Amino acid sequence: MSTGRFQLLVPRLPPARDFAAYLDEIDQASVYSNFGPLNTRLCAEIARFVEGRATRPAKVHATTTSNGTISIELALRATKLPDRKHILLPSYTFIATGHAVQNVGCEPVFLDIDPDSMTLSMSAVRDWIAANGLPAAIIVVSPFGAPGNIRPWEQLQAETGVPVVFDFAAALTNLAEVGAQPVCISLHATKMVGVGEGGAVLSTDAALVERIQRMTSFGFDTGTRVSAIRGGNYRISEFAAAIGLAALADAERKISVLKSRAKAYRDALSGNDARVQDGFGIDWVAMTMNLVLPDERVDAILAALDAKQIPWRRWYGDGCHLHPVFAGDNPADLPETRRVSRRIVGVPFHERLSDDDIAEICKCIRAA
Ligand SMILES: *Cc1c(COP(=O)(O)O)cnc(C)c1O
């Protein structure tokens, strides 16, 4: 992370005083993990938070996990078709999504994205199925926390029977809809609601969420010592749950501060052909802000930022399929992923970024 004037991302968990009362409760109860009272409350409050913001009314169930990557792995293990080996996913995602596929013993097949939404291309998925038959599962990713559109994927699962898992790791505060298909969330410190390390899985399917919860605790049947399904230890501690409760209580404030920072960027770039990601700062917000740069000015803008020591980062790199760990029979080129990953660049974004800072960054972009 940069030590200069500008920082790319500044994680900020609730200050200790915001969860001190919960720590007292932990002392009183002497319960430190294993679905204690704070974790139980956090699961319920995450579900209520999402229900309250969703546009499609539904009863949402949630369970916590040790991190977002494990959320994806557990959701896959709980739903994938057991006699198949391929899992389809976009290359344009954080590397965790690809690792999750390999960790459940499947082979990732990286497909291209739709350049406007930057999400997995439905036509690429349909073409792959037409040529190769049904995969074990499909993972759809919300790019940088954008609200995902789950409806076409509900339709695809209804048609084909192939389970779809959503890696909406950075989108907890932006979910428009939750259905039966599992929605995987990260509660990492760098996400909107952070506990340090943690995750969650959400669904309207109570039985699925319950099964995933059992998988986080050695597959024990609820309230028993009988292990009926394969699992492990993927729980969070009561201390993490305490931070989560405080973080959730602070979420609306954080959303409005970050939206105001995004608006300052939008205003400073208005009329320029470098622009903020669609809907960002208006309909939704996340911890990273990504600009869509005009193709012909990408290099000049990045050089100008470098010259002013303004940090930038391509958060998803150039796509997962180019990493050696995923080399194999994946395509050498995904043209939309190549074009999008070149133009989408994360710039400094955090609660304490001042109007002056933003003006200076945008001046540099406009001048390039
Ligand atoms: C953060 C993130 C993850 C991983 O979450 P962890 O909690 O760090 O394991 C996975 N996918 C996407 C898209 C993410 O942004």
mmCIF file of C-alpha atoms and ligand atoms in Angstrom:
data_model
loop_
_atom_site.group_PDB
_atom_site.id
_atom_site.type_symbol
_atom_site.label_atom_id
_atom_site.label_comp_id
_atom_site.label_asym_id
_atom_site.label_seq_id
_atom_site.Cartn_x
_atom_site.Cartn_y
_atom_site.Cartn_z
ATOM 1 C CA MET A 1 0.000 0.000 0.000
ATOM 2 C CA SER A 2 1.222 3.481 -0.881
ATOM 3 C CA THR A 3 2.883 5.576 1.787
ATOM 4 C CA GLY A 4 2.447 8.828 -0.173
ATOM 5 C CA ARG A 5 -0.380 11.315 0.094
ATOM 6 C CA PHE A 6 -2.835 9.091 -1.750
ATOM 7 C CA GLN A 7 -3.945 5.659 -0.644
ATOM 8 C CA LEU A 8 -5.798 3.275 -2.893
ATOM 9 C CA LEU A 9 -7.998 1.624 -0.293
ATOM 10 C CA VAL A 10 -8.150 2.145 3.460
ATOM 11 C CA PRO A 11 -9.963 -0.633 5.320
ATOM 12 C CA ARG A 12 -11.767 0.637 8.379
ATOM 13 C CA LEU A 13 -13.393 -1.723 10.849
ATOM 14 C CA PRO A 14 -15.549 -0.347 13.671
ATOM 15 C CA PRO A 15 -13.482 1.255 16.468
ATOM 16 C CA ALA A 16 -13.155 -0.865 19.622
ATOM 17 C CA ARG A 17 -15.619 1.280 21.578
ATOM 18 C CA ASP A 18 -18.360 0.305 19.115
ATOM 19 C CA PHE A 19 -18.134 -3.363 20.063
ATOM 20 C CA ALA A 20 -16.882 -3.134 23.660
ATOM 21 C CA ALA A 21 -20.348 -3.991 25.019
ATOM 22 C CA TYR A 22 -20.366 -7.193 22.962
ATOM 23 C CA LEU A 23 -16.960 -8.131 24.384
ATOM 24 C CA ASP A 24 -18.478 -7.815 27.863
ATOM 25 C CA GLU A 25 -21.244 -10.181 26.752
ATOM 26 C CA ILE A 26 -18.611 -12.686 25.612
ATOM 27 C CA ASP A 27 -16.870 -12.437 29.017
ATOM 28 C CA GLN A 28 -20.179 -13.016 30.789
ATOM 29 C CA ALA A 29 -21.266 -15.949 28.636
ATOM 30 C CA SER A 30 -17.835 -17.659 28.319
ATOM 31 C CA VAL A 31 -18.895 -18.723 24.840
ATOM 32 C CA TYR A 32 -16.183 -18.024 22.286
ATOM 33 C CA SER A 33 -17.252 -19.893 19.163
ATOM 34 C CA ASN A 34 -19.528 -22.709 17.902
ATOM 35 C CA PHE A 35 -22.572 -20.661 16.950
ATOM 36 C CA GLY A 36 -22.663 -18.615 20.123
ATOM 37 C CA PRO A 37 -25.275 -15.952 20.771
ATOM 38 C CA LEU A 38 -23.423 -13.163 18.910
ATOM 39 C CA ASN A 39 -22.916 -15.262 15.780
ATOM 40 C CA THR A 40 -26.573 -16.310 15.876
ATOM 41 C CA ARG A 41 -27.547 -12.638 16.093
ATOM 42 C CA LEU A 42 -25.166 -11.686 13.291
ATOM 43 C CA CYS A 43 -26.670 -14.323 10.946
ATOM 44 C CA ALA A 44 -30.168 -13.008 11.679
ATOM 45 C CA GLU A 45 -29.124 -9.377 11.257
ATOM 46 C CA ILE A 46 -27.316 -10.006 7.969
ATOM 47 C CA ALA A 47 -30.502 -11.657 6.669
ATOM 48 C CA ARG A 48 -32.669 -8.787 7.925
ATOM 49 C CA PHE A 49 -30.304 -6.168 6.473
ATOM 50 C CA VAL A 50 -30.464 -7.806 3.040
ATOM 51 C CA GLU A 51 -34.251 -8.303 3.197
ATOM 52 C CA GLY A 52 -34.692 -4.635 4.061
ATOM 53 C CA ARG A 53 -32.752 -3.439 1.013
ATOM 54 C CA ALA A 54 -33.982 -5.998 -1.533
ATOM 55 C CA THR A 55 -36.497 -5.040 -4.202
ATOM 56 C CA ARG A 56 -37.966 -8.563 -4.364
ATOM 57 C CA PRO A 57 -39.628 -9.454 -1.066
ATOM 58 C CA ALA A 58 -38.431 -12.792 0.293
ATOM 59 C CA LYS A 59 -37.450 -14.396 3.577
ATOM 60 C CA VAL A 60 -33.649 -14.608 3.451
ATOM 61 C CA HIS A 61 -31.560 -17.053 5.487
ATOM 62 C CA ALA A 62 -27.884 -16.482 6.247
ATOM 63 C CA THR A 63 -25.026 -18.340 7.850
ATOM 64 C CA THR A 64 -21.504 -17.134 8.535
ATOM 65 C CA THR A 65 -18.308 -18.827 7.354
ATOM 66 C CA SER A 66 -14.614 -18.297 7.950
ATOM 67 C CA ASN A 67 -14.137 -16.315 4.691
ATOM 68 C CA GLY A 68 -15.595 -15.515 1.299
ATOM 69 C CA THR A 69 -13.544 -18.136 -0.528
ATOM 70 C CA ILE A 70 -14.814 -20.851 1.815
ATOM 71 C CA SER A 71 -18.364 -19.539 1.260
ATOM 72 C CA ILE A 72 -17.954 -20.307 -2.453
ATOM 73 C CA GLU A 73 -16.421 -23.725 -1.762
ATOM 74 C CA LEU A 74 -19.190 -24.723 0.646
ATOM 75 C CA ALA A 75 -21.922 -23.443 -1.678
ATOM 76 C CA LEU A 76 -20.393 -25.464 -4.529
ATOM 77 C CA ARG A 77 -20.000 -28.610 -2.442
ATOM 78 C CA ALA A 78 -23.587 -28.275 -1.235
ATOM 79 C CA THR A 79 -25.059 -27.913 -4.729
ATOM 80 C CA LYS A 80 -22.797 -29.040 -7.616
ATOM 81 C CA LEU A 81 -23.703 -32.053 -9.735
ATOM 82 C CA PRO A 82 -21.471 -34.790 -8.314
ATOM 83 C CA ASP A 83 -20.674 -36.742 -11.478
ATOM 84 C CA ARG A 84 -19.328 -33.789 -13.485
ATOM 85 C CA LYS A 85 -15.946 -32.098 -13.397
ATOM 86 C CA HIS A 86 -16.167 -28.683 -15.073
ATOM 87 C CA ILE A 87 -17.306 -25.495 -13.409
ATOM 88 C CA LEU A 88 -17.938 -22.481 -15.635
ATOM 89 C CA LEU A 89 -16.947 -19.051 -14.329
ATOM 90 C CA PRO A 90 -15.788 -15.700 -15.649
ATOM 91 C CA SER A 91 -12.064 -15.106 -15.921
ATOM 92 C CA TYR A 92 -12.692 -11.514 -14.906
ATOM 93 C CA THR A 93 -12.937 -11.951 -11.134
ATOM 94 C CA PHE A 94 -10.745 -11.950 -8.058
ATOM 95 C CA ILE A 95 -8.455 -14.996 -8.137
ATOM 96 C CA ALA A 96 -10.301 -16.571 -5.151
ATOM 97 C CA THR A 97 -13.148 -17.729 -7.394
ATOM 98 C CA GLY A 98 -10.814 -19.909 -9.474
ATOM 99 C CA HIS A 99 -9.119 -21.387 -6.402
ATOM 100 C CA ALA A 100 -12.511 -22.269 -4.910
ATOM 101 C CA VAL A 101 -13.277 -24.367 -8.002
ATOM 102 C CA GLN A 102 -10.004 -26.294 -7.776
ATOM 103 C CA ASN A 103 -10.421 -26.721 -4.018
ATOM 104 C CA VAL A 104 -13.700 -28.601 -4.532
ATOM 105 C CA GLY A 105 -11.932 -30.978 -6.925
ATOM 106 C CA CYS A 106 -13.331 -29.492 -10.125
ATOM 107 C CA GLU A 107 -11.757 -27.986 -13.196
ATOM 108 C CA PRO A 108 -12.354 -24.280 -13.817
ATOM 109 C CA VAL A 109 -13.464 -23.300 -17.309
ATOM 110 C CA PHE A 110 -12.900 -19.574 -17.689
ATOM 111 C CA LEU A 111 -15.356 -17.886 -20.026
ATOM 112 C CA ASP A 112 -15.656 -14.364 -21.350
ATOM 113 C CA ILE A 113 -17.769 -11.541 -19.964
ATOM 114 C CA ASP A 114 -20.392 -9.263 -21.346
ATOM 115 C CA PRO A 115 -18.429 -6.009 -21.827
ATOM 116 C CA ASP A 116 -21.172 -3.714 -20.503
ATOM 117 C CA SER A 117 -22.124 -5.541 -17.308
ATOM 118 C CA MET A 118 -18.653 -7.115 -16.923
ATOM 119 C CA THR A 119 -20.400 -10.286 -15.701
ATOM 120 C CA LEU A 120 -20.266 -13.828 -17.089
ATOM 121 C CA SER A 121 -21.590 -13.903 -20.640
ATOM 122 C CA MET A 122 -24.803 -15.945 -20.896
ATOM 123 C CA SER A 123 -24.153 -16.638 -24.566
ATOM 124 C CA ALA A 124 -20.634 -17.917 -23.770
ATOM 125 C CA VAL A 125 -22.200 -20.272 -21.200
ATOM 126 C CA ARG A 126 -24.863 -21.485 -23.651
ATOM 127 C CA ASP A 127 -22.243 -22.011 -26.391
ATOM 128 C CA TRP A 128 -20.053 -24.012 -24.009
ATOM 129 C CA ILE A 129 -22.974 -26.218 -22.951
ATOM 130 C CA ALA A 130 -24.009 -26.762 -26.580
ATOM 131 C CA ALA A 131 -20.482 -27.924 -27.425
ATOM 132 C CA ASN A 132 -19.553 -29.845 -24.259
ATOM 133 C CA GLY A 133 -22.693 -30.853 -22.377
ATOM 134 C CA LEU A 134 -23.655 -29.876 -18.857
ATOM 135 C CA PRO A 135 -21.038 -28.663 -16.340
ATOM 136 C CA ALA A 136 -21.063 -29.456 -12.596
ATOM 137 C CA ALA A 137 -21.982 -25.862 -11.727
ATOM 138 C CA ILE A 138 -21.740 -22.259 -12.859
ATOM 139 C CA ILE A 139 -20.364 -19.351 -10.814
ATOM 140 C CA VAL A 140 -21.598 -15.861 -11.587
ATOM 141 C CA VAL A 141 -19.540 -12.982 -10.155
ATOM 142 C CA SER A 142 -20.614 -9.469 -9.249
ATOM 143 C CA PRO A 143 -17.787 -7.261 -10.586
ATOM 144 C CA PHE A 144 -16.400 -5.090 -7.782
ATOM 145 C CA GLY A 145 -19.619 -5.428 -5.757
ATOM 146 C CA ALA A 146 -22.076 -4.278 -8.437
ATOM 147 C CA PRO A 147 -25.631 -5.474 -7.786
ATOM 148 C CA GLY A 148 -25.962 -8.733 -9.717
ATOM 149 C CA ASN A 149 -28.850 -9.691 -11.952
ATOM 150 C CA ILE A 150 -29.851 -13.158 -10.747
ATOM 151 C CA ARG A 151 -32.982 -13.689 -12.867
ATOM 152 C CA PRO A 152 -31.422 -15.013 -16.111
ATOM 153 C CA TRP A 153 -29.426 -17.493 -14.030
ATOM 154 C CA GLU A 154 -32.516 -18.702 -12.176
ATOM 155 C CA GLN A 155 -34.015 -19.314 -15.609
ATOM 156 C CA LEU A 156 -30.920 -21.212 -16.798
ATOM 157 C CA GLN A 157 -30.925 -23.462 -13.738
ATOM 158 C CA ALA A 158 -34.642 -24.144 -14.169
ATOM 159 C CA GLU A 159 -33.943 -25.119 -17.794
ATOM 160 C CA THR A 160 -30.786 -27.211 -17.362
ATOM 161 C CA GLY A 161 -30.718 -28.316 -13.725
ATOM 162 C CA VAL A 162 -27.145 -27.013 -13.419
ATOM 163 C CA PRO A 163 -26.699 -25.250 -10.067
ATOM 164 C CA VAL A 164 -25.633 -21.623 -10.160
ATOM 165 C CA VAL A 165 -23.640 -20.132 -7.273
ATOM 166 C CA PHE A 166 -23.193 -16.390 -6.959
ATOM 167 C CA ASP A 167 -19.810 -14.994 -5.934
ATOM 168 C CA PHE A 168 -21.159 -11.633 -4.815
ATOM 169 C CA ALA A 169 -18.329 -11.335 -2.297
ATOM 170 C CA ALA A 170 -18.173 -7.521 -2.294
ATOM 171 C CA ALA A 171 -21.904 -6.915 -2.793
ATOM 172 C CA LEU A 172 -23.513 -7.521 0.618
ATOM 173 C CA THR A 173 -24.807 -3.953 0.858
ATOM 174 C CA ASN A 174 -25.888 -3.848 -2.812
ATOM 175 C CA LEU A 175 -27.990 -6.985 -3.217
ATOM 176 C CA ALA A 176 -31.207 -6.230 -5.074
ATOM 177 C CA GLU A 177 -32.531 -9.772 -4.941
ATOM 178 C CA VAL A 178 -31.781 -13.057 -3.229
ATOM 179 C CA GLY A 179 -33.330 -16.293 -4.444
ATOM 180 C CA ALA A 180 -32.788 -19.978 -3.724
ATOM 181 C CA GLN A 181 -29.373 -20.059 -5.419
ATOM 182 C CA PRO A 182 -26.635 -19.426 -2.827
ATOM 183 C CA VAL A 183 -25.140 -15.924 -2.629
ATOM 184 C CA CYS A 184 -21.563 -15.966 -1.289
ATOM 185 C CA ILE A 185 -20.312 -12.955 0.644
ATOM 186 C CA SER A 186 -16.942 -11.930 2.062
ATOM 187 C CA LEU A 187 -16.656 -10.146 5.400
ATOM 188 C CA HIS A 188 -12.962 -9.447 4.843
ATOM 189 C CA ALA A 189 -11.610 -6.169 6.250
ATOM 190 C CA THR A 190 -11.503 -4.725 2.716
ATOM 191 C CA LYS A 191 -15.212 -5.294 2.090
ATOM 192 C CA MET A 192 -18.080 -2.944 3.049
ATOM 193 C CA VAL A 193 -19.036 -4.966 6.146
ATOM 194 C CA GLY A 194 -15.790 -6.361 7.476
ATOM 195 C CA VAL A 195 -14.831 -8.416 10.512
ATOM 196 C CA GLY A 196 -11.180 -9.048 9.540
ATOM 197 C CA GLU A 197 -11.646 -12.540 8.123
ATOM 198 C CA GLY A 198 -15.140 -13.895 7.626
ATOM 199 C CA GLY A 199 -17.832 -14.706 5.122
ATOM 200 C CA ALA A 200 -21.487 -15.589 4.740
ATOM 201 C CA VAL A 201 -23.829 -17.536 2.507
ATOM 202 C CA LEU A 202 -27.363 -16.283 1.866
ATOM 203 C CA SER A 203 -30.337 -17.969 0.250
ATOM 204 C CA THR A 204 -34.113 -18.159 0.498
ATOM 205 C CA ASP A 205 -33.648 -21.955 0.728
ATOM 206 C CA ALA A 206 -33.605 -22.550 4.499
ATOM 207 C CA ALA A 207 -32.582 -26.202 4.134
ATOM 208 C CA LEU A 208 -29.595 -25.275 1.946
ATOM 209 C CA VAL A 209 -28.379 -22.624 4.405
ATOM 210 C CA GLU A 210 -28.801 -25.081 7.277
ATOM 211 C CA ARG A 211 -26.805 -27.731 5.404
ATOM 212 C CA ILE A 212 -24.017 -25.237 4.708
ATOM 213 C CA GLN A 213 -24.036 -24.201 8.353
ATOM 214 C CA ARG A 214 -23.572 -27.854 9.373
ATOM 215 C CA MET A 215 -20.704 -28.146 6.889
ATOM 216 C CA THR A 216 -18.951 -25.260 8.696
ATOM 217 C CA SER A 217 -18.903 -27.394 11.831
ATOM 218 C CA PHE A 218 -17.736 -30.898 10.851
ATOM 219 C CA GLY A 219 -21.100 -31.789 9.332
ATOM 220 C CA PHE A 220 -22.639 -32.366 12.738
ATOM 221 C CA ASP A 221 -26.408 -32.614 12.706
ATOM 222 C CA THR A 222 -27.770 -29.573 14.528
ATOM 223 C CA GLY A 223 -27.482 -29.985 18.285
ATOM 224 C CA THR A 224 -25.862 -33.426 18.048
ATOM 225 C CA ARG A 225 -22.406 -35.030 17.835
ATOM 226 C CA VAL A 226 -23.448 -37.062 14.803
ATOM 227 C CA SER A 227 -21.529 -36.142 11.686
ATOM 228 C CA ALA A 228 -23.759 -36.889 8.712
ATOM 229 C CA ILE A 229 -22.233 -34.855 5.910
ATOM 230 C CA ARG A 230 -18.697 -33.939 4.930
ATOM 231 C CA GLY A 231 -17.543 -30.699 6.516
ATOM 232 C CA GLY A 232 -14.695 -29.074 8.383
ATOM 233 C CA ASN A 233 -14.125 -26.137 10.700
ATOM 234 C CA TYR A 234 -15.206 -23.031 8.850
ATOM 235 C CA ARG A 235 -16.796 -21.101 11.728
ATOM 236 C CA ILE A 236 -16.139 -17.579 12.975
ATOM 237 C CA SER A 237 -15.415 -16.736 16.595
ATOM 238 C CA GLU A 238 -17.723 -14.709 18.811
ATOM 239 C CA PHE A 239 -15.119 -11.909 18.671
ATOM 240 C CA ALA A 240 -15.499 -11.706 14.904
ATOM 241 C CA ALA A 241 -19.283 -11.769 15.293
ATOM 242 C CA ALA A 242 -19.048 -8.857 17.750
ATOM 243 C CA ILE A 243 -17.183 -6.786 15.153
ATOM 244 C CA GLY A 244 -19.699 -7.867 12.522
ATOM 245 C CA LEU A 245 -22.653 -6.611 14.578
ATOM 246 C CA ALA A 246 -20.955 -3.237 15.035
ATOM 247 C CA ALA A 247 -19.967 -3.086 11.346
ATOM 248 C CA LEU A 248 -23.512 -3.830 10.242
ATOM 249 C CA ALA A 249 -24.878 -1.123 12.551
ATOM 250 C CA ASP A 250 -22.443 1.322 10.935
ATOM 251 C CA ALA A 251 -23.126 0.235 7.339
ATOM 252 C CA GLU A 252 -25.642 2.941 6.378
ATOM 253 C CA ARG A 253 -23.287 5.683 7.558
ATOM 254 C CA LYS A 254 -20.387 4.166 5.663
ATOM 255 C CA ILE A 255 -22.488 3.797 2.509
ATOM 256 C CA SER A 256 -23.492 7.455 2.587
ATOM 257 C CA VAL A 257 -19.942 8.725 3.188
ATOM 258 C CA LEU A 258 -18.549 6.589 0.350
ATOM 259 C CA LYS A 259 -21.404 7.642 -1.950
ATOM 260 C CA SER A 260 -20.478 11.282 -1.311
ATOM 261 C CA ARG A 261 -16.829 10.511 -2.213
ATOM 262 C CA ALA A 262 -17.978 8.762 -5.409
ATOM 263 C CA LYS A 263 -20.179 11.746 -6.255
ATOM 264 C CA ALA A 264 -17.176 14.058 -5.916
ATOM 265 C CA TYR A 265 -15.378 11.900 -8.510
ATOM 266 C CA ARG A 266 -18.418 11.932 -10.786
ATOM 267 C CA ASP A 267 -18.679 15.727 -10.566
ATOM 268 C CA ALA A 268 -14.964 16.236 -11.162
ATOM 269 C CA LEU A 269 -15.044 13.946 -14.219
ATOM 270 C CA SER A 270 -18.327 15.154 -15.682
ATOM 271 C CA GLY A 271 -18.064 15.656 -19.425
ATOM 272 C CA ASN A 272 -14.817 13.651 -19.563
ATOM 273 C CA ASP A 273 -14.534 10.363 -21.443
ATOM 274 C CA ALA A 274 -12.967 8.726 -18.361
ATOM 275 C CA ARG A 275 -15.937 7.780 -16.199
ATOM 276 C CA VAL A 276 -17.023 6.017 -13.010
ATOM 277 C CA GLN A 277 -18.383 2.424 -13.242
ATOM 278 C CA ASP A 278 -22.140 2.371 -14.045
ATOM 279 C CA GLY A 279 -24.381 3.164 -11.087
ATOM 280 C CA PHE A 280 -21.410 3.460 -8.717
ATOM 281 C CA GLY A 281 -22.005 6.062 -6.016
ATOM 282 C CA ILE A 282 -25.637 6.423 -7.080
ATOM 283 C CA ASP A 283 -27.359 3.039 -6.872
ATOM 284 C CA TRP A 284 -24.577 1.238 -5.066
ATOM 285 C CA VAL A 285 -21.127 1.659 -3.609
ATOM 286 C CA ALA A 286 -18.207 -0.560 -2.585
ATOM 287 C CA MET A 287 -14.750 -0.254 -1.056
ATOM 288 C CA THR A 288 -12.997 -0.059 -4.432
ATOM 289 C CA MET A 289 -13.793 2.493 -7.087
ATOM 290 C CA ASN A 290 -13.075 1.658 -10.689
ATOM 291 C CA LEU A 291 -12.886 4.047 -13.588
ATOM 292 C CA VAL A 292 -13.718 3.078 -17.133
ATOM 293 C CA LEU A 293 -10.949 4.719 -19.150
ATOM 294 C CA PRO A 294 -11.122 5.516 -22.866
ATOM 295 C CA ASP A 295 -9.080 2.931 -24.740
ATOM 296 C CA GLU A 296 -6.800 5.366 -26.525
ATOM 297 C CA ARG A 297 -5.883 7.263 -23.336
ATOM 298 C CA VAL A 298 -5.303 4.361 -20.909
ATOM 299 C CA ASP A 299 -1.505 4.455 -21.089
ATOM 300 C CA ALA A 300 -1.298 8.255 -20.926
ATOM 301 C CA ILE A 301 -3.608 8.408 -17.887
ATOM 302 C CA LEU A 302 -1.732 5.689 -15.990
ATOM 303 C CA ALA A 303 1.607 7.403 -16.759
ATOM 304 C CA ALA A 304 0.203 10.731 -15.503
ATOM 305 C CA LEU A 305 -1.020 9.081 -12.268
ATOM 306 C CA ASP A 306 2.403 7.458 -11.798
ATOM 307 C CA ALA A 307 4.114 10.819 -12.308
ATOM 308 C CA LYS A 308 2.025 12.314 -9.479
ATOM 309 C CA GLN A 309 2.509 9.209 -7.286
ATOM 310 C CA ILE A 310 -1.213 8.548 -7.353
ATOM 311 C CA PRO A 311 -1.643 4.787 -6.899
ATOM 312 C CA TRP A 312 -3.899 2.736 -9.186
ATOM 313 C CA ARG A 313 -4.565 -0.964 -9.562
ATOM 314 C CA ARG A 314 -6.299 -3.395 -11.852
ATOM 315 C CA TRP A 315 -8.039 -5.256 -9.021
ATOM 316 C CA TYR A 316 -8.783 -8.336 -11.146
ATOM 317 C CA GLY A 317 -5.462 -8.199 -13.018
ATOM 318 C CA ASP A 318 -5.826 -9.304 -16.631
ATOM 319 C CA GLY A 319 -8.116 -12.207 -15.799
ATOM 320 C CA CYS A 320 -7.642 -15.494 -13.928
ATOM 321 C CA HIS A 321 -7.007 -17.633 -17.018
ATOM 322 C CA LEU A 322 -3.572 -16.035 -17.483
ATOM 323 C CA HIS A 323 -2.266 -17.188 -14.075
ATOM 324 C CA PRO A 324 0.038 -20.234 -14.187
ATOM 325 C CA VAL A 325 -2.035 -22.046 -11.541
ATOM 326 C CA PHE A 326 -4.959 -22.123 -13.972
ATOM 327 C CA ALA A 327 -2.982 -22.851 -17.120
ATOM 328 C CA GLY A 328 -4.148 -26.046 -18.760
ATOM 329 C CA ASP A 329 -6.704 -26.336 -21.441
ATOM 330 C CA ASN A 330 -8.118 -22.876 -20.892
ATOM 331 C CA PRO A 331 -8.318 -20.460 -23.810
ATOM 332 C CA ALA A 332 -5.237 -18.339 -24.503
ATOM 333 C CA ASP A 333 -7.413 -15.339 -25.241
ATOM 334 C CA LEU A 334 -10.756 -14.053 -24.009
ATOM 335 C CA PRO A 335 -11.183 -10.905 -26.103
ATOM 336 C CA GLU A 336 -13.742 -9.077 -23.967
ATOM 337 C CA THR A 337 -11.836 -9.879 -20.785
ATOM 338 C CA ARG A 338 -8.673 -8.554 -22.427
ATOM 339 C CA ARG A 339 -10.347 -5.322 -23.537
ATOM 340 C CA VAL A 340 -12.240 -4.710 -20.281
ATOM 341 C CA SER A 341 -9.326 -5.492 -17.976
ATOM 342 C CA ARG A 342 -7.166 -2.957 -19.800
ATOM 343 C CA ARG A 343 -9.690 -0.143 -19.426
ATOM 344 C CA ILE A 344 -10.986 -0.740 -15.867
ATOM 345 C CA VAL A 345 -8.644 0.792 -13.318
ATOM 346 C CA GLY A 346 -9.096 1.193 -9.573
ATOM 347 C CA VAL A 347 -8.130 4.624 -8.201
ATOM 348 C CA PRO A 348 -7.826 5.973 -4.620
ATOM 349 C CA PHE A 349 -11.111 5.585 -2.770
ATOM 350 C CA HIS A 350 -11.827 5.655 0.951
ATOM 351 C CA GLU A 351 -13.820 7.510 3.586
ATOM 352 C CA ARG A 352 -11.163 10.104 4.335
ATOM 353 C CA LEU A 353 -10.386 11.105 0.759
ATOM 354 C CA SER A 354 -10.980 14.871 0.654
ATOM 355 C CA ASP A 355 -12.631 16.921 -2.089
ATOM 356 C CA ASP A 356 -9.207 18.436 -2.771
ATOM 357 C CA ASP A 357 -7.606 14.999 -3.154
ATOM 358 C CA ILE A 358 -10.314 13.962 -5.607
ATOM 359 C CA ALA A 359 -10.005 17.233 -7.520
ATOM 360 C CA GLU A 360 -6.270 16.684 -7.893
ATOM 361 C CA ILE A 361 -6.635 13.066 -9.060
ATOM 362 C CA CYS A 362 -9.298 14.040 -11.590
ATOM 363 C CA LYS A 363 -7.302 17.017 -12.821
ATOM 364 C CA CYS A 364 -4.452 14.666 -13.568
ATOM 365 C CA ILE A 365 -6.807 12.306 -15.457
ATOM 366 C CA ARG A 366 -8.395 15.130 -17.448
ATOM 367 C CA ALA A 367 -5.016 16.592 -18.403
ATOM 368 C CA ALA A 368 -3.573 13.296 -19.671
HETATM 369 C C1 LIG B 1 -13.066 -10.589 -1.697
HETATM 370 C C2 LIG B 1 -13.489 -11.516 -2.771
HETATM 371 C C3 LIG B 1 -13.398 -12.913 -2.620
HETATM 372 C C4 LIG B 1 -12.695 -13.578 -1.457
HETATM 373 O O1 LIG B 1 -13.191 -13.313 -0.184
HETATM 374 P P1 LIG B 1 -12.242 -13.667 1.077
HETATM 375 O O2 LIG B 1 -13.107 -13.339 2.241
HETATM 376 O O3 LIG B 1 -11.038 -12.793 0.962
HETATM 377 O O4 LIG B 1 -11.917 -15.110 0.986
HETATM 378 C C5 LIG B 1 -13.891 -13.724 -3.628
HETATM 379 N N1 LIG B 1 -14.440 -13.200 -4.739
HETATM 380 C C6 LIG B 1 -14.547 -11.876 -4.946
HETATM 381 C C7 LIG B 1 -15.206 -11.369 -6.179
HETATM 382 C C8 LIG B 1 -14.060 -10.992 -3.967
HETATM 383 O O5 LIG B 1 -14.154 -9.666 -4.171
#
